[in-house]
Coordinates of C-alpha atoms and ligand atoms in Angstrom, one line a residue:
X1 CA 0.0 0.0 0.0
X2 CA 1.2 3.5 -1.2
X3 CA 0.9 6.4 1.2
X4 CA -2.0 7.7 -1.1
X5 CA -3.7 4.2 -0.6
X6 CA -3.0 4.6 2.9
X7 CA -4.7 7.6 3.3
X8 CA -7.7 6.9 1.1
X9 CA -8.6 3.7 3.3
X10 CA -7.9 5.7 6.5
X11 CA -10.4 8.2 5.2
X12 CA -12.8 5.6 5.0
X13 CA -12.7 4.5 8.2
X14 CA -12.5 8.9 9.0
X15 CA -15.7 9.1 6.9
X16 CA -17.9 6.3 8.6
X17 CA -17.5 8.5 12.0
X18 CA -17.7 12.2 10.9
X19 CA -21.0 13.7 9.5
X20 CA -20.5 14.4 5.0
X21 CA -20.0 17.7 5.8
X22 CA -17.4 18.1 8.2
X23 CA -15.3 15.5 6.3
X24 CA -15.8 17.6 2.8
X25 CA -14.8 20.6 5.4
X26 CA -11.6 19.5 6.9
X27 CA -10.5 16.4 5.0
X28 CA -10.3 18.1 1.7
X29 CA -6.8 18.7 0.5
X30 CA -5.6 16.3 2.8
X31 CA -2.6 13.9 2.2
X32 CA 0.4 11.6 4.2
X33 CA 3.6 13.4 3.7
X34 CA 5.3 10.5 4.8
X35 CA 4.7 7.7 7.6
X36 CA 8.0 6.2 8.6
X37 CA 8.3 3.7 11.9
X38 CA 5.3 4.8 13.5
X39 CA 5.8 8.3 12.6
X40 CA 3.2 10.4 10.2
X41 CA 3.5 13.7 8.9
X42 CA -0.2 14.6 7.4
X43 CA -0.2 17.4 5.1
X44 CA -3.0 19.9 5.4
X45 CA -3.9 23.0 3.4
X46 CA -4.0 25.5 6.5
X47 CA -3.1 26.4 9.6
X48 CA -7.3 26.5 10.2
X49 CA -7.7 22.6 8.9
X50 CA -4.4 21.7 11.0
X51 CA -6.1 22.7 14.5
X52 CA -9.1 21.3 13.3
X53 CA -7.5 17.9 13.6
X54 CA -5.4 18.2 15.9
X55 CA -8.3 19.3 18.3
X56 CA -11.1 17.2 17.0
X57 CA -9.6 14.2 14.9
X58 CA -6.6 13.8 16.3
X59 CA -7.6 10.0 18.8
X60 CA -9.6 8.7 15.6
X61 CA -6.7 9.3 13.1
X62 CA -4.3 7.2 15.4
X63 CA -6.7 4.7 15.7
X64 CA -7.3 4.3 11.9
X65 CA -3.8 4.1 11.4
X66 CA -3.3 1.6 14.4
X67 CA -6.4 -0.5 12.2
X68 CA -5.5 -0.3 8.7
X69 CA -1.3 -0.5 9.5
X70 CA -1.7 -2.8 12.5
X71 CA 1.4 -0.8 13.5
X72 CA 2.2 1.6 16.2
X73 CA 1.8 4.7 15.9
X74 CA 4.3 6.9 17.8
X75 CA 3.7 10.3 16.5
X76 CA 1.1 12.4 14.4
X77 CA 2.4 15.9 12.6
X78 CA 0.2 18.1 11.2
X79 CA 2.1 20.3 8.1
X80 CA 0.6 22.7 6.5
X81 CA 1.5 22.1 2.7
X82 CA -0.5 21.9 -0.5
X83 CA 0.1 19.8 -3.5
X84 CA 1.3 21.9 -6.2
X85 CA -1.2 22.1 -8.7
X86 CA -2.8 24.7 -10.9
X87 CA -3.8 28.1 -9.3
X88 CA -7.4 27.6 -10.9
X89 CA -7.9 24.1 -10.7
X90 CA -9.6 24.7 -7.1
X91 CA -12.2 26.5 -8.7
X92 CA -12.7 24.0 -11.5
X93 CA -12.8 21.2 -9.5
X94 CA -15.6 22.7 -7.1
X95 CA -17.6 23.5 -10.7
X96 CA -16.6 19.7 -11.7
X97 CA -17.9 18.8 -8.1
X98 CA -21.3 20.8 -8.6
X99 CA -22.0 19.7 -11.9
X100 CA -21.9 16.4 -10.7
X101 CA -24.0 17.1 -7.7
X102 CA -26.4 18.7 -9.9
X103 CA -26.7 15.9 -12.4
X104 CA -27.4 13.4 -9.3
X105 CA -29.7 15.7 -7.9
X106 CA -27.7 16.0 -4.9
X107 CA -26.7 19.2 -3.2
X108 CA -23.6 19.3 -1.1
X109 CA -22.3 21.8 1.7
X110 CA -18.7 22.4 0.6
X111 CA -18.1 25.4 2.4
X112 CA -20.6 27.7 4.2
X113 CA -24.2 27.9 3.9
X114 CA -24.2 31.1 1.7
X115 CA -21.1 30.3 0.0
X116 CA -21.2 31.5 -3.6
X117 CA -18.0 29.4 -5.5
X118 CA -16.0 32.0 -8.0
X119 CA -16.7 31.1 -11.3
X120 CA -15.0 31.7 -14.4
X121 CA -15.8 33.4 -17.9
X122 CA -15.2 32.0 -21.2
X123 CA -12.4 34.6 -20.9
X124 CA -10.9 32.6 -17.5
X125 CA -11.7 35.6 -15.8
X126 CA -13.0 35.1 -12.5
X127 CA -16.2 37.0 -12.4
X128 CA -15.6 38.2 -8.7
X129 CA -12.6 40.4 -9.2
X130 CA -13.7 43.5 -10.5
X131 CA -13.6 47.1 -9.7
X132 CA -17.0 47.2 -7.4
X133 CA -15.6 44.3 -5.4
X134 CA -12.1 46.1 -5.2
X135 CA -11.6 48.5 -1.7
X136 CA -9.4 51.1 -2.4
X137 CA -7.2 52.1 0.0
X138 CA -3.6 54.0 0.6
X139 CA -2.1 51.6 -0.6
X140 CA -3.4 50.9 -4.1
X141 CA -4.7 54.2 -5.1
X142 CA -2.7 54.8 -7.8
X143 CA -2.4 51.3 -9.5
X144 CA -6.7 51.6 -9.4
X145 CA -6.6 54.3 -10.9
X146 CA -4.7 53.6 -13.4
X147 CA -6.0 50.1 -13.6
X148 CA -9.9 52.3 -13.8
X149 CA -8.5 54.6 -16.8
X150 CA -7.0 51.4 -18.7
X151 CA -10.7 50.3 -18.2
X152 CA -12.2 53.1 -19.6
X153 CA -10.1 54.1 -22.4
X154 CA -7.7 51.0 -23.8
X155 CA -5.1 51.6 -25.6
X156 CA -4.9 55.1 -24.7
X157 CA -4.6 55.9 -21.3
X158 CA -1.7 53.9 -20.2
X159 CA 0.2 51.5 -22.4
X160 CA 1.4 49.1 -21.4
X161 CA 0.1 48.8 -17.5
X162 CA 2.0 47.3 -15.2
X163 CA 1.1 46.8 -11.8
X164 CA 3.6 45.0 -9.3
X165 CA 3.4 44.2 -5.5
X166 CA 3.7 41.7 -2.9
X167 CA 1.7 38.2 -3.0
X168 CA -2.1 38.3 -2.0
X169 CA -2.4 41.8 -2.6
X170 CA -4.6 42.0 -5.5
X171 CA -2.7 42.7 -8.4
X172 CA -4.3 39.3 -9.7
X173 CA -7.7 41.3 -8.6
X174 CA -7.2 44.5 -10.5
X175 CA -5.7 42.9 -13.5
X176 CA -9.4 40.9 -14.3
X177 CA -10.9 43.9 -13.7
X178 CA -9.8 45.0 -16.2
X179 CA -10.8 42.1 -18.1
X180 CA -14.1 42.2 -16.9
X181 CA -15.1 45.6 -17.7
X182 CA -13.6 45.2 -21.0
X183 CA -15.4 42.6 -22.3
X184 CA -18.3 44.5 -21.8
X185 CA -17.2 46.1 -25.1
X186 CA -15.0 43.7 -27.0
X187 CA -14.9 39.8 -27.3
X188 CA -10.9 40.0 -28.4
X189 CA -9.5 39.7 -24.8
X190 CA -7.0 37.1 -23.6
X191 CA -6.1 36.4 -19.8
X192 CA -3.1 34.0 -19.5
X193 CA 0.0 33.8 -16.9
X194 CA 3.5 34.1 -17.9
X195 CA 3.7 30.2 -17.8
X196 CA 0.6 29.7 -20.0
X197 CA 2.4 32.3 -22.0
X198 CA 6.0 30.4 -22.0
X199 CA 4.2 26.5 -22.7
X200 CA 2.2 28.1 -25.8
X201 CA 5.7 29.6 -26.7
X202 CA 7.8 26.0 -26.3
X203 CA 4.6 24.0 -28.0
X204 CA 4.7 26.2 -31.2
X205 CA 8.6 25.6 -30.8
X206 CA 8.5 21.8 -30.5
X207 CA 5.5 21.3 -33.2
X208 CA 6.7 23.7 -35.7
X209 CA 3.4 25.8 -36.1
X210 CA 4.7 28.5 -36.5
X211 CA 1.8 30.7 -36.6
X212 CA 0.0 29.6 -33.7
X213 CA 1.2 31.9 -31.0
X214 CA 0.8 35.1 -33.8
X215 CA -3.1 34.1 -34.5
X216 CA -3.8 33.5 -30.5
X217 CA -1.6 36.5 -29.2
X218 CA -1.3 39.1 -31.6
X219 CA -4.7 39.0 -32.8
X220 CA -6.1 41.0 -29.3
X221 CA -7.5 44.2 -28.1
X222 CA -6.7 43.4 -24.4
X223 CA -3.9 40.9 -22.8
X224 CA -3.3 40.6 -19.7
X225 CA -0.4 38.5 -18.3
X226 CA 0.0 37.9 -15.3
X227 CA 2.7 37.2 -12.7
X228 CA 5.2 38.3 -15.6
X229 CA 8.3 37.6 -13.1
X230 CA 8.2 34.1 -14.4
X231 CA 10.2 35.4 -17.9
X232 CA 13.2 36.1 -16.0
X233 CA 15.7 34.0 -17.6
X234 CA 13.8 32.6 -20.3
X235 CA 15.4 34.4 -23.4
X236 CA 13.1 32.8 -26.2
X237 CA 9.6 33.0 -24.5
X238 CA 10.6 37.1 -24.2
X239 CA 11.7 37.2 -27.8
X240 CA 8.2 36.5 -28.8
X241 CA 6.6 38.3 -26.0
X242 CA 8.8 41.2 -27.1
X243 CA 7.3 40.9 -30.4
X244 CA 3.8 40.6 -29.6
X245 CA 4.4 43.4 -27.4
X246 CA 5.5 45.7 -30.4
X247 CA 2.6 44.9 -32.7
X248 CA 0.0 45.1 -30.0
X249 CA 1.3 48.5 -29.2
X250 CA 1.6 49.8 -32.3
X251 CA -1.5 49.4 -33.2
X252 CA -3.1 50.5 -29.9
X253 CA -4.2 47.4 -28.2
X254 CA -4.1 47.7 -24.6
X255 CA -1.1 45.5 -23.1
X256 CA -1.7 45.0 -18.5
X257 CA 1.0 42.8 -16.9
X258 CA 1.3 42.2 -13.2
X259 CA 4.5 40.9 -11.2
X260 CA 5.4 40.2 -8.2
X261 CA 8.7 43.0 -7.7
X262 CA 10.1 45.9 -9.3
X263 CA 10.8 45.1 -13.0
X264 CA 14.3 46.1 -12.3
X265 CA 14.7 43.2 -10.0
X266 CA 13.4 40.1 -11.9
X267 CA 16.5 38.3 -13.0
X268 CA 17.3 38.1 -16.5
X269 CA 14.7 40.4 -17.4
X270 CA 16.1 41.6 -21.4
X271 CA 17.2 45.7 -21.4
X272 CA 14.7 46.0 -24.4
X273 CA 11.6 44.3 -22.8
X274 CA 12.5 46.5 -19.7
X275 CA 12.3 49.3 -21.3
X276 CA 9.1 48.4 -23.1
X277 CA 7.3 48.0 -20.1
X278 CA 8.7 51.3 -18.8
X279 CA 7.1 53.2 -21.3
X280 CA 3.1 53.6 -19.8
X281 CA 2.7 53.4 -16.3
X282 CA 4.1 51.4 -13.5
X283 CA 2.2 51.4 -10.1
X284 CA 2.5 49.1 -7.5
X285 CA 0.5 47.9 -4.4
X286 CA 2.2 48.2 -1.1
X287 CA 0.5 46.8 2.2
X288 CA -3.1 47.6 3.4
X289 CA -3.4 49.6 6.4
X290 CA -5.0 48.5 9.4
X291 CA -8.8 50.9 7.9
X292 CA -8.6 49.1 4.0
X293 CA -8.3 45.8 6.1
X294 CA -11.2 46.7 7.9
X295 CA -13.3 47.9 5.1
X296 CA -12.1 44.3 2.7
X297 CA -13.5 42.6 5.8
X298 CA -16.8 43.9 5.9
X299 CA -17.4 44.0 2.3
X300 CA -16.6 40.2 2.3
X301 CA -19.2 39.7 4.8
X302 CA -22.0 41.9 3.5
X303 CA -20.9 40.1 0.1
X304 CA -21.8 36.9 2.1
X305 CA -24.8 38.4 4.1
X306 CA -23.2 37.3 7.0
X307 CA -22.7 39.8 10.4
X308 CA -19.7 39.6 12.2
X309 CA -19.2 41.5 15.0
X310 CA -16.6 44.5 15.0
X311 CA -14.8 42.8 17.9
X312 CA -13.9 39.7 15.5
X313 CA -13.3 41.9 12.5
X314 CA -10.5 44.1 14.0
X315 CA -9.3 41.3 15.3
X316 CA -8.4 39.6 12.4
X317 CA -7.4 42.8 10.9
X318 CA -5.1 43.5 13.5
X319 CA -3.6 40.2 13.4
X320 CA -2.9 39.4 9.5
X321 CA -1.4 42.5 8.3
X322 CA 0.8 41.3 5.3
X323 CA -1.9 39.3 2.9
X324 CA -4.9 39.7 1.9
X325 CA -5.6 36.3 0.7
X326 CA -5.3 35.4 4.0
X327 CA -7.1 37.9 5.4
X328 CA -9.8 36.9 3.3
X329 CA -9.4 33.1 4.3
X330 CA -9.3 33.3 7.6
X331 CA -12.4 35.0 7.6
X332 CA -14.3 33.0 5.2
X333 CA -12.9 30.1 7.2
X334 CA -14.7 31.2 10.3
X335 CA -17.9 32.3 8.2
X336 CA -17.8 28.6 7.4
X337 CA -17.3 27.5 10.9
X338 CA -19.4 29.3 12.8
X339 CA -22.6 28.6 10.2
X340 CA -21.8 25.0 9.9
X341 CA -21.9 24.4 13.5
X342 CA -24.8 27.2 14.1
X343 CA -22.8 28.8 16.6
X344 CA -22.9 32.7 16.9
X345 CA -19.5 34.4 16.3
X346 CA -17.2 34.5 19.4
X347 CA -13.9 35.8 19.7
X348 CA -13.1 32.8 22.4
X349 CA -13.1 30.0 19.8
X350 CA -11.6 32.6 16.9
X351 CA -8.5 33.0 19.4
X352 CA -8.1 28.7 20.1
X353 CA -8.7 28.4 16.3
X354 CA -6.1 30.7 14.8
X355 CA -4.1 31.2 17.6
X356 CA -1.2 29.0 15.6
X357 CA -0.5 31.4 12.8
X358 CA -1.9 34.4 14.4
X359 CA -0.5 35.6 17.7
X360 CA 2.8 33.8 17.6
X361 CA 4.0 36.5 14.6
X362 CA 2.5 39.2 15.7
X363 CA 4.8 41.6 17.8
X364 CA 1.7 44.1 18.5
X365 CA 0.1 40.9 20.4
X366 CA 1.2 39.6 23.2
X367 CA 3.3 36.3 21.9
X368 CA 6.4 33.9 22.8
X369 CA 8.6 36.7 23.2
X370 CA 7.0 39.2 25.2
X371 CA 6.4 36.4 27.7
X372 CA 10.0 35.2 27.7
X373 CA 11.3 38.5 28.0
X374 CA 8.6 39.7 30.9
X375 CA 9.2 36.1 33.1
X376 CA 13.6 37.2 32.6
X377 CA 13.3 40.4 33.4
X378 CA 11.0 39.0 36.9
X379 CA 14.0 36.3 38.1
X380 CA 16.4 38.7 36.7
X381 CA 18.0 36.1 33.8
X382 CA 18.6 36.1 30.9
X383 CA 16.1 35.4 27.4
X384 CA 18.9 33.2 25.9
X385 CA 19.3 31.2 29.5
X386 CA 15.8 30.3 29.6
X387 CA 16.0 29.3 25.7
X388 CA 19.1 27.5 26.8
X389 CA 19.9 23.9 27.4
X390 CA 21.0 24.4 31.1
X391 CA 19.2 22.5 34.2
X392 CA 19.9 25.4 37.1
X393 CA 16.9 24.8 39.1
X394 CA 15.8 28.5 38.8
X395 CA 15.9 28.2 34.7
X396 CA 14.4 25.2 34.7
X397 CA 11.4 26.7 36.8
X398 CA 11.3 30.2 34.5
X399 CA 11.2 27.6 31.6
X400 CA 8.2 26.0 32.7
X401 CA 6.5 29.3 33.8
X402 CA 7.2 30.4 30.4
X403 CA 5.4 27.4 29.1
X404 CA 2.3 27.3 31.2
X405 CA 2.1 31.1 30.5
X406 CA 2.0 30.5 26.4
X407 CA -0.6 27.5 27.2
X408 CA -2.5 29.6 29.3
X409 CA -2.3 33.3 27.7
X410 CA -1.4 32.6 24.3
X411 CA -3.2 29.2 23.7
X412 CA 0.1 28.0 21.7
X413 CA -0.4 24.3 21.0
X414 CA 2.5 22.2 23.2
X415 CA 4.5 21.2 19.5
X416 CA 4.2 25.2 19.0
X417 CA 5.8 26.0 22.4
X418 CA 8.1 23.2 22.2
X419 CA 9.8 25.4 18.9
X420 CA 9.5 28.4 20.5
X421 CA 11.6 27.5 23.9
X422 CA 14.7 26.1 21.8
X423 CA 12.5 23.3 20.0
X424 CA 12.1 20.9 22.7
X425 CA 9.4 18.3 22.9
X426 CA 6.0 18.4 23.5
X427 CA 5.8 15.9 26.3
X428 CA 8.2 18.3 28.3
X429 CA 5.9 20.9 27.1
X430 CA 2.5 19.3 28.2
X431 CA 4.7 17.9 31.6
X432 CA 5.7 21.9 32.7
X433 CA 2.0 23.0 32.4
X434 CA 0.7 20.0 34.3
X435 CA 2.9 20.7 37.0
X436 CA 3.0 24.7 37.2
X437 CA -0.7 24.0 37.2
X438 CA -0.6 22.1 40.0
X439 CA 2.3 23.6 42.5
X440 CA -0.4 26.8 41.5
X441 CA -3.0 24.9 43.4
X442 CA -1.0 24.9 47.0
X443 CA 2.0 27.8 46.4
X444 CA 0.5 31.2 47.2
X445 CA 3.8 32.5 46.4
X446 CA 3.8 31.2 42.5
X447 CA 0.3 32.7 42.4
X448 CA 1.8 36.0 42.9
X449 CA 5.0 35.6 40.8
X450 CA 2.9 34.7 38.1
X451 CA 0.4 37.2 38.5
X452 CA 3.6 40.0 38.5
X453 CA 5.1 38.5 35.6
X454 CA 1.7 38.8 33.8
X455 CA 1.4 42.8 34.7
X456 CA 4.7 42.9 32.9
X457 CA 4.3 41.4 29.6
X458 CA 0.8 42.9 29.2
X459 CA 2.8 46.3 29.5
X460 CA 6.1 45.4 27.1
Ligands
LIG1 P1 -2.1 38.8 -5.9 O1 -2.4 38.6 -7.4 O2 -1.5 40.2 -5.7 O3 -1.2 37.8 -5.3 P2 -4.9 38.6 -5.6 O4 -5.3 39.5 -6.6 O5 -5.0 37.1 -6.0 O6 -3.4 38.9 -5.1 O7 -5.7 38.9 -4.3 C1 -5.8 37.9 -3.2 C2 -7.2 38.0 -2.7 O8 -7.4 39.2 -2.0 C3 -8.3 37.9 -3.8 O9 -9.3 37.1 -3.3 C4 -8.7 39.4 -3.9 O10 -10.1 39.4 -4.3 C5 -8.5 39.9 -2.5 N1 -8.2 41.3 -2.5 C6 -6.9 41.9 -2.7 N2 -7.0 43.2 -2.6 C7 -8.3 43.5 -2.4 C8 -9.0 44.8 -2.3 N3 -8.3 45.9 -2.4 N4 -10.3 44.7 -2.2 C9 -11.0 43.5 -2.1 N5 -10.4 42.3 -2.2 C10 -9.0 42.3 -2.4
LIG2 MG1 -1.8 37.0 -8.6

């Protein structure tokens, strides 16, 4: 048996206990990394998914493993990794999925009860991502505007438009805006990535049809290529693009392109091609600011009908600050969970649910460090010391405070706090909570000294 074997026939045994639902939820995207002398690595798609199991699936996992492998198991890690795989093919495989529920008759919960999947155009455009669904803010003023102008007048405004930024920032967005208002008035657009760009390029290569890529390409009112970083390097697949480029401009047709850094930093990147792209407008899309996440957070839940209360949304607005794909998961991610399980929002469960990838990251939040430092600066030792390897009695105890303190304030899982004190292991972990939990019971004294080291860190 193959690890995917494995897996499948441990998700039968998974499936036979769990409502449909929940397994569609928090099953999908799963897979065994590896399972090697008791020891399983199960990869899962996010950090959401991997306390899901952990909290909830974790006993009946071992036991299906103990069933189907007849083998001990010794340990279970949860990784948060996705198998490579086509940045659309999510969405066509839920429209795969509903057309076959549809033919059956059958309608299945994937996701949320108001959950309305993207869906793309005959162009591949995905029909969400345009400019009424697009917050402006500080930081992507300028590339809107110019991404609104390109809209309105093609070909004239800017030529070419590039727009470039960090990932999950909605250059993707912006860029089938465009699309999408466009087609509006013409039929002649095409939407590819670099890739698709540079595999049409080396297909006409290998098969000799020479005019394939001039018919498909130059034949256009609007392209729009996306994620153009990915030419770096690649000197034929820019040749042609270089060419397509010229005739397309010359005779007016709008060119967009989005990448992922400055033009000037993409490796290999021809002087010509550089400069080609130089000649319209460059804008880029720096990071939201704590108000556009905000206001992308309530437009995604009056998109979905749902209400969330402000105390949730500046949460998660305070605590992902650098992507808002994330953002936007997280979010729909809760939408999902608290409507599934017909709970009514509560910050409480948000905190246990996201606290992995959340707090520990964020230095505004109280997190591993802050704690560390504030239980040091109480004994008077050293950070390093209590990260250290040493057994002095009085590290050891600061250790374990330090542990009970992210268990009890920062709801770190005990693998989590383990990494953070110098990657140790869990067990020692889960031991030092147990027991500062306990000595808390009958020492008065620890009481207080936690109780001071707490008024510290909550003032770092
Ligand atoms: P990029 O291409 O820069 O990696 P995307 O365009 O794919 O990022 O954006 C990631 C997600 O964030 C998308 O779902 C997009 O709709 C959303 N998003 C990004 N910026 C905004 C914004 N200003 N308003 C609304 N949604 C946004
Ligand atoms: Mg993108």
């Amino acid at each position: 048996m193959n690890n995917e074997q494995l897996w499948q026939a441990i998700l039968g045994e998974i499936e036979v206990a769990v409502s449909r639902a929940s397994f569609t939820t928090w099953f999908k995207q799963t897979f065994i990394g590896s399972f090697e002398n008791g020891n399983i690595v199960i990869c899962v798609p996010n950090v959401f998914t991997k306390a899901w199991l952990e909290k909830k699936y974790h006993t009946e996992l071992i036991n299906a493993f103990k069933n189907i492998t007849k083998e001990p198991v010794i340990k279970i890690i949860y990784k948060i990794e996705t198998k490579k795989e086509d940045p659309t093919a999510q969405v066509i495989s839920y429209k795969k999925d509903k057309e076959k529920n549809e033919e059956s008759g059958h309608q299945e919960i994937v996701s949320g009860f108001n959950f309305k999947p993207s869906t793309l155009n005959k162009f591949g455009l995905n029909t969400k991502y345009t400019f009424d669904s697009f917050i402006v803010g500080k930081n992507n003023k300028l590339a809107h505007a110019a991404a609104l102008a390109v809209g309105k007048n093609p070909g004239v405004a800017y030529n070419p438009l590039v727009i470039y930024g960090g990932v999950g920032l909605g250059k993707t967005h912006l860029l089938q805006a465009i699309g999408n208002e466009l087609s509006k008035k013409t039929d002649k657009i095409l939407y590819v990535t670099s890739e698709k760009f540079t595999n049409d390029y080396i297909n006409e290569v290998k098969s000799g049809r020479a005019k394939f890529l001039k018919d498909k390409y130059r034949n256009v009112d609007l392209l729009l290529i996306d994620d153009i970083q990915f030419l770096g390097g690649k000197d034929g697949t820019q040749e042609e693009f270089f060419h397509t480029f010229n005739e397309l401009h010359q005779a007016n047709k709008q060119i967009v392109v989005t990448c992922d850094r400055p033009l000037k930093t993409i490796p290999a990147l021809e002087e010509r091609l550089l400069s080609r792209l130089e000649w319209g407008m460059v804008a880029d899309i720096t990071l939201p600011d704590f108000e556009t996440r905000i206001a992308i957070l309530q437009n995604k839940c009056h998109e979905r009908n749902y209400l969330m209360p402000e105390k949730i949304i500046n949460y998660l607005a305070q605590n992902i600050q650098t992507n808002i794909r994330e953002l936007e998961g997280a979010l729909t991610k809760l939408i999902t969970y608290f409507e599934f399980n017909d709970l009514s929002p509560d910050i409480n469960v948000i905190r246990e649910l996201l606290s992995d990838n959340l707090v520990s990251t964020q230095a505004t939040q109280i997190g591993p460090l802050h704690i560390i430092e504030a239980t040091g600066k109480y004994y008077n030792i050293l950070s390093k010391d209590i990260l250290g390897q040493s057994r002095k009695k009085e590290l050891v105890k600061s250790r374990q405070i330090v542990m009970y303190l992210l268990r009890e304030e920062v709801q770190l899982s005990f693998p989590s706090i383990g990494q953070e004190l110098g990657n140790r292991d869990h067990t020692t972990v889960m031991h030092a909570c147990r027991k500062i939990k306990q000595e808390l019971e009958k020492n008065e004294k620890l009481l207080q000294e936690i109780e001071s080291i707490k008024q510290i860190f909550k003032n770092i």
